[in-house]
Amino acid sequence: MASIATFLNNFFLSLLILLLHLGCFIFTTTATAKTRDNHHSPSSKKRKISPLSQPSSPSHPKFKTHKPFSTSWHFIKQLFSTKSCKNPTTAPSPQSTTTTAKTESDIGAVDTNLFFPLRNDIFPCTACGEIFQKPHLLETHQALKHAVSDLPGSDPGHNIVQIIFKSGWPESKPFPNITRVLKIHNSPKILARFEEYREAVKAKAARHGALTRRRDERCIADGNELMRFHCSTFLCDLGHNGDSSICSQQFCNVCGIIKSGFSSKLDGIATLSTSWRAHAAIPDDLEREFCFMNVKRAMLVCRVIAGRIGSDLDEAEKDDGSFDSVMARGESGVCTRLDEEELLVFNPRAVLPCFVIVYSVL
């Protein structure tokens, strides 16, 4: 009996060991087959494709969500492949975007700081485009290079100035030959002085009317502005062939008046009501005597702030400043009408030349 029991125990133990070996062999074969199938499956082939060709974003339409991984190796492999996919096409982080934006803004700020103040120091000439760094340089340039402009015959202003000039010329005298009509572009400084003088005359007339109870409405309104003529001479080719510049010769009177206005050293500036009287104020032999200097005549059409007008008999009142201009007397010693006589203006700021008529008398 003891031997039978020992035999049975050995038999069952051997059978158990055999079954255990068979189970291990079956499990290993199944795992190997599954691994081989995974290596040859289409999904594994897709994973072998270069990471650069896969979509880098989960929102891409070709991106497929994978099922939970069955083994840690699959998870690790997918993790590395995902990183390799994202690395080449990684979108810029918000921090890097902010840094780039700051860098670009800093560059723009540097450019603005370098060049924007320079624009404030640039003063271009609207006539020729030349650029200056100082406003007074621009003003000097315009006063010298663009002081006048030629009015062509088709311009309405040309015909009007011609009519005004010829209207006072007597028919018994040789009629003048007008060469050209030039418009004067007075500088802002000269214009400002003219308007300031007008305001001063208006204020003085208002005070005088309040004291004497005799209001001069014309002086209070516009300073008693008139249109007058002043004849002078010049030496250069003023306005020739469309030239808009003036010369700097000492004895070229017309250019000096256009540039700086009338001289304050004069006792009075003679302005006349007609072109003929202004022409006759300069003797005819003056041109003959100074022909070697190429002296020529020119007529200035001026705006004049006459203010309160006195006469030669009012010298005492002229000295105390009661009158702004004086009217010359006729040959009989009696003051005639203003539009027939010479008007002497005391202040040079009261006369603003507007047109130059270059002419000659045969």
PDB file of C-alpha atoms in Angstrom, residues 182-311:
ATOM      1  CA  LEU A 182       4.622 141.650 -61.388  1.00  0.00           C
ATOM      2  CA  LYS A 183       2.790 140.694 -58.236  1.00  0.00           C
ATOM      3  CA  ILE A 184       4.721 141.245 -54.995  1.00  0.00           C
ATOM      4  CA  HIS A 185       4.741 138.470 -52.387  1.00  0.00           C
ATOM      5  CA  ASN A 186       5.319 140.438 -49.219  1.00  0.00           C
ATOM      6  CA  SER A 187       6.924 138.593 -46.319  1.00  0.00           C
ATOM      7  CA  PRO A 188       4.830 137.794 -43.228  1.00  0.00           C
ATOM      8  CA  LYS A 189       6.899 140.305 -41.256  1.00  0.00           C
ATOM      9  CA  ILE A 190       6.048 143.181 -43.614  1.00  0.00           C
ATOM     10  CA  LEU A 191       2.379 142.193 -43.686  1.00  0.00           C
ATOM     11  CA  ALA A 192       2.280 142.046 -39.888  1.00  0.00           C
ATOM     12  CA  ARG A 193       3.823 145.515 -39.596  1.00  0.00           C
ATOM     13  CA  PHE A 194       1.255 146.900 -42.017  1.00  0.00           C
ATOM     14  CA  GLU A 195      -1.681 145.447 -40.101  1.00  0.00           C
ATOM     15  CA  GLU A 196      -0.247 146.507 -36.733  1.00  0.00           C
ATOM     16  CA  TYR A 197       0.033 150.066 -37.986  1.00  0.00           C
ATOM     17  CA  ARG A 198      -3.583 149.950 -39.174  1.00  0.00           C
ATOM     18  CA  GLU A 199      -4.751 148.877 -35.709  1.00  0.00           C
ATOM     19  CA  ALA A 200      -2.701 151.657 -34.112  1.00  0.00           C
ATOM     20  CA  VAL A 201      -4.279 154.261 -36.421  1.00  0.00           C
ATOM     21  CA  LYS A 202      -7.763 152.954 -35.683  1.00  0.00           C
ATOM     22  CA  ALA A 203      -7.180 153.085 -31.931  1.00  0.00           C
ATOM     23  CA  LYS A 204      -5.765 156.612 -32.119  1.00  0.00           C
ATOM     24  CA  ALA A 205      -8.709 157.796 -34.219  1.00  0.00           C
ATOM     25  CA  ALA A 206     -11.148 156.344 -31.683  1.00  0.00           C
ATOM     26  CA  ARG A 207      -9.378 158.119 -28.809  1.00  0.00           C
ATOM     27  CA  HIS A 208      -9.247 161.386 -30.751  1.00  0.00           C
ATOM     28  CA  GLY A 209     -12.948 161.161 -31.540  1.00  0.00           C
ATOM     29  CA  ALA A 210     -13.780 160.559 -27.887  1.00  0.00           C
ATOM     30  CA  LEU A 211     -11.826 163.665 -26.858  1.00  0.00           C
ATOM     31  CA  THR A 212     -13.008 166.069 -29.583  1.00  0.00           C
ATOM     32  CA  ARG A 213     -16.450 164.521 -30.215  1.00  0.00           C
ATOM     33  CA  ARG A 214     -15.593 164.501 -33.924  1.00  0.00           C
ATOM     34  CA  ARG A 215     -15.470 160.880 -34.976  1.00  0.00           C
ATOM     35  CA  ASP A 216     -13.632 160.007 -38.165  1.00  0.00           C
ATOM     36  CA  GLU A 217     -15.567 156.901 -39.195  1.00  0.00           C
ATOM     37  CA  ARG A 218     -13.254 156.068 -42.072  1.00  0.00           C
ATOM     38  CA  CYS A 219     -10.177 156.024 -39.861  1.00  0.00           C
ATOM     39  CA  ILE A 220     -11.931 153.990 -37.199  1.00  0.00           C
ATOM     40  CA  ALA A 221     -13.161 151.460 -39.781  1.00  0.00           C
ATOM     41  CA  ASP A 222      -9.995 150.631 -41.764  1.00  0.00           C
ATOM     42  CA  GLY A 223      -7.441 153.348 -41.000  1.00  0.00           C
ATOM     43  CA  ASN A 224      -8.521 155.319 -44.105  1.00  0.00           C
ATOM     44  CA  GLU A 225      -6.878 152.914 -46.570  1.00  0.00           C
ATOM     45  CA  LEU A 226      -6.263 154.224 -50.099  1.00  0.00           C
ATOM     46  CA  MET A 227      -4.725 152.967 -53.313  1.00  0.00           C
ATOM     47  CA  ARG A 228      -1.798 155.112 -54.433  1.00  0.00           C
ATOM     48  CA  PHE A 229       1.129 155.091 -56.901  1.00  0.00           C
ATOM     49  CA  HIS A 230       4.822 155.445 -56.209  1.00  0.00           C
ATOM     50  CA  CYS A 231       7.391 155.644 -59.014  1.00  0.00           C
ATOM     51  CA  SER A 232      10.946 154.420 -58.464  1.00  0.00           C
ATOM     52  CA  THR A 233      13.949 153.049 -60.351  1.00  0.00           C
ATOM     53  CA  PHE A 234      15.716 149.691 -60.545  1.00  0.00           C
ATOM     54  CA  LEU A 235      18.954 148.365 -62.044  1.00  0.00           C
ATOM     55  CA  CYS A 236      18.466 144.610 -62.420  1.00  0.00           C
ATOM     56  CA  ASP A 237      16.361 142.428 -64.733  1.00  0.00           C
ATOM     57  CA  LEU A 238      13.466 142.235 -62.317  1.00  0.00           C
ATOM     58  CA  GLY A 239      10.928 139.644 -63.443  1.00  0.00           C
ATOM     59  CA  HIS A 240      12.682 139.043 -66.763  1.00  0.00           C
ATOM     60  CA  ASN A 241      11.809 135.656 -68.330  1.00  0.00           C
ATOM     61  CA  GLY A 242       9.730 134.703 -65.310  1.00  0.00           C
ATOM     62  CA  ASP A 243      12.526 135.266 -62.790  1.00  0.00           C
ATOM     63  CA  SER A 244      10.950 135.686 -59.349  1.00  0.00           C
ATOM     64  CA  SER A 245      14.049 136.755 -57.398  1.00  0.00           C
ATOM     65  CA  ILE A 246      15.234 140.224 -56.466  1.00  0.00           C
ATOM     66  CA  CYS A 247      18.766 141.542 -56.442  1.00  0.00           C
ATOM     67  CA  SER A 248      20.866 142.896 -53.586  1.00  0.00           C
ATOM     68  CA  GLN A 249      22.383 145.895 -55.344  1.00  0.00           C
ATOM     69  CA  GLN A 250      22.648 148.952 -53.156  1.00  0.00           C
ATOM     70  CA  PHE A 251      21.086 151.417 -55.629  1.00  0.00           C
ATOM     71  CA  CYS A 252      18.310 149.170 -56.930  1.00  0.00           C
ATOM     72  CA  ASN A 253      15.475 150.980 -55.188  1.00  0.00           C
ATOM     73  CA  VAL A 254      12.574 148.763 -56.244  1.00  0.00           C
ATOM     74  CA  CYS A 255      14.260 145.570 -55.003  1.00  0.00           C
ATOM     75  CA  GLY A 256      15.147 147.271 -51.730  1.00  0.00           C
ATOM     76  CA  ILE A 257      11.531 148.339 -51.191  1.00  0.00           C
ATOM     77  CA  ILE A 258      10.224 144.847 -51.972  1.00  0.00           C
ATOM     78  CA  LYS A 259      12.717 143.250 -49.599  1.00  0.00           C
ATOM     79  CA  SER A 260      12.542 145.540 -46.564  1.00  0.00           C
ATOM     80  CA  GLY A 261       9.847 148.112 -47.200  1.00  0.00           C
ATOM     81  CA  PHE A 262      10.338 151.852 -47.399  1.00  0.00           C
ATOM     82  CA  SER A 263      13.195 153.438 -45.515  1.00  0.00           C
ATOM     83  CA  SER A 264      12.457 154.972 -42.120  1.00  0.00           C
ATOM     84  CA  LYS A 265      15.109 157.651 -42.771  1.00  0.00           C
ATOM     85  CA  LEU A 266      12.819 159.510 -45.180  1.00  0.00           C
ATOM     86  CA  ASP A 267      10.834 162.493 -43.926  1.00  0.00           C
ATOM     87  CA  GLY A 268       7.837 161.227 -45.824  1.00  0.00           C
ATOM     88  CA  ILE A 269       6.905 158.731 -48.523  1.00  0.00           C
ATOM     89  CA  ALA A 270       5.408 160.349 -51.601  1.00  0.00           C
ATOM     90  CA  THR A 271       2.321 158.556 -52.907  1.00  0.00           C
ATOM     91  CA  LEU A 272       0.215 159.936 -55.751  1.00  0.00           C
ATOM     92  CA  SER A 273      -3.286 159.320 -56.985  1.00  0.00           C
ATOM     93  CA  THR A 274      -2.456 158.645 -60.660  1.00  0.00           C
ATOM     94  CA  SER A 275       0.349 156.898 -62.500  1.00  0.00           C
ATOM     95  CA  TRP A 276       1.037 159.974 -64.599  1.00  0.00           C
ATOM     96  CA  ARG A 277       1.672 162.197 -61.564  1.00  0.00           C
ATOM     97  CA  ALA A 278       3.881 159.518 -60.043  1.00  0.00           C
ATOM     98  CA  HIS A 279       5.800 159.245 -63.324  1.00  0.00           C
ATOM     99  CA  ALA A 280       6.239 163.025 -63.527  1.00  0.00           C
ATOM    100  CA  ALA A 281       7.657 163.082 -59.983  1.00  0.00           C
ATOM    101  CA  ILE A 282      10.903 161.649 -61.418  1.00  0.00           C
ATOM    102  CA  PRO A 283      12.502 163.904 -64.051  1.00  0.00           C
ATOM    103  CA  ASP A 284      12.896 162.486 -67.533  1.00  0.00           C
ATOM    104  CA  ASP A 285      16.570 163.420 -67.706  1.00  0.00           C
ATOM    105  CA  LEU A 286      17.300 161.118 -64.771  1.00  0.00           C
ATOM    106  CA  GLU A 287      17.284 158.088 -67.029  1.00  0.00           C
ATOM    107  CA  ARG A 288      19.527 159.826 -69.546  1.00  0.00           C
ATOM    108  CA  GLU A 289      22.047 160.879 -66.922  1.00  0.00           C
ATOM    109  CA  PHE A 290      22.305 157.410 -65.420  1.00  0.00           C
ATOM    110  CA  CYS A 291      21.946 155.377 -68.590  1.00  0.00           C
ATOM    111  CA  PHE A 292      25.444 153.939 -68.011  1.00  0.00           C
ATOM    112  CA  MET A 293      24.021 152.259 -64.859  1.00  0.00           C
ATOM    113  CA  ASN A 294      21.086 150.854 -66.814  1.00  0.00           C
ATOM    114  CA  VAL A 295      18.575 152.777 -64.712  1.00  0.00           C
ATOM    115  CA  LYS A 296      14.941 151.916 -65.532  1.00  0.00           C
ATOM    116  CA  ARG A 297      11.586 153.050 -64.231  1.00  0.00           C
ATOM    117  CA  ALA A 298       8.987 151.003 -62.427  1.00  0.00           C
ATOM    118  CA  MET A 299       5.622 151.949 -60.983  1.00  0.00           C
ATOM    119  CA  LEU A 300       4.546 150.566 -57.621  1.00  0.00           C
ATOM    120  CA  VAL A 301       0.835 150.157 -56.932  1.00  0.00           C
ATOM    121  CA  CYS A 302       0.481 150.463 -53.157  1.00  0.00           C
ATOM    122  CA  ARG A 303      -2.016 150.133 -50.372  1.00  0.00           C
ATOM    123  CA  VAL A 304      -1.680 153.131 -48.059  1.00  0.00           C
ATOM    124  CA  ILE A 305      -3.027 153.669 -44.534  1.00  0.00           C
ATOM    125  CA  ALA A 306      -3.542 157.423 -44.777  1.00  0.00           C
ATOM    126  CA  GLY A 307      -5.130 157.858 -41.346  1.00  0.00           C
ATOM    127  CA  ARG A 308      -5.950 161.437 -40.434  1.00  0.00           C
ATOM    128  CA  ILE A 309      -4.819 163.696 -43.296  1.00  0.00           C
ATOM    129  CA  GLY A 310      -3.569 167.209 -42.700  1.00  0.00           C
ATOM    130  CA  SER A 311      -2.118 169.927 -44.948  1.00  0.00           C
TER     131      SER A 311
END
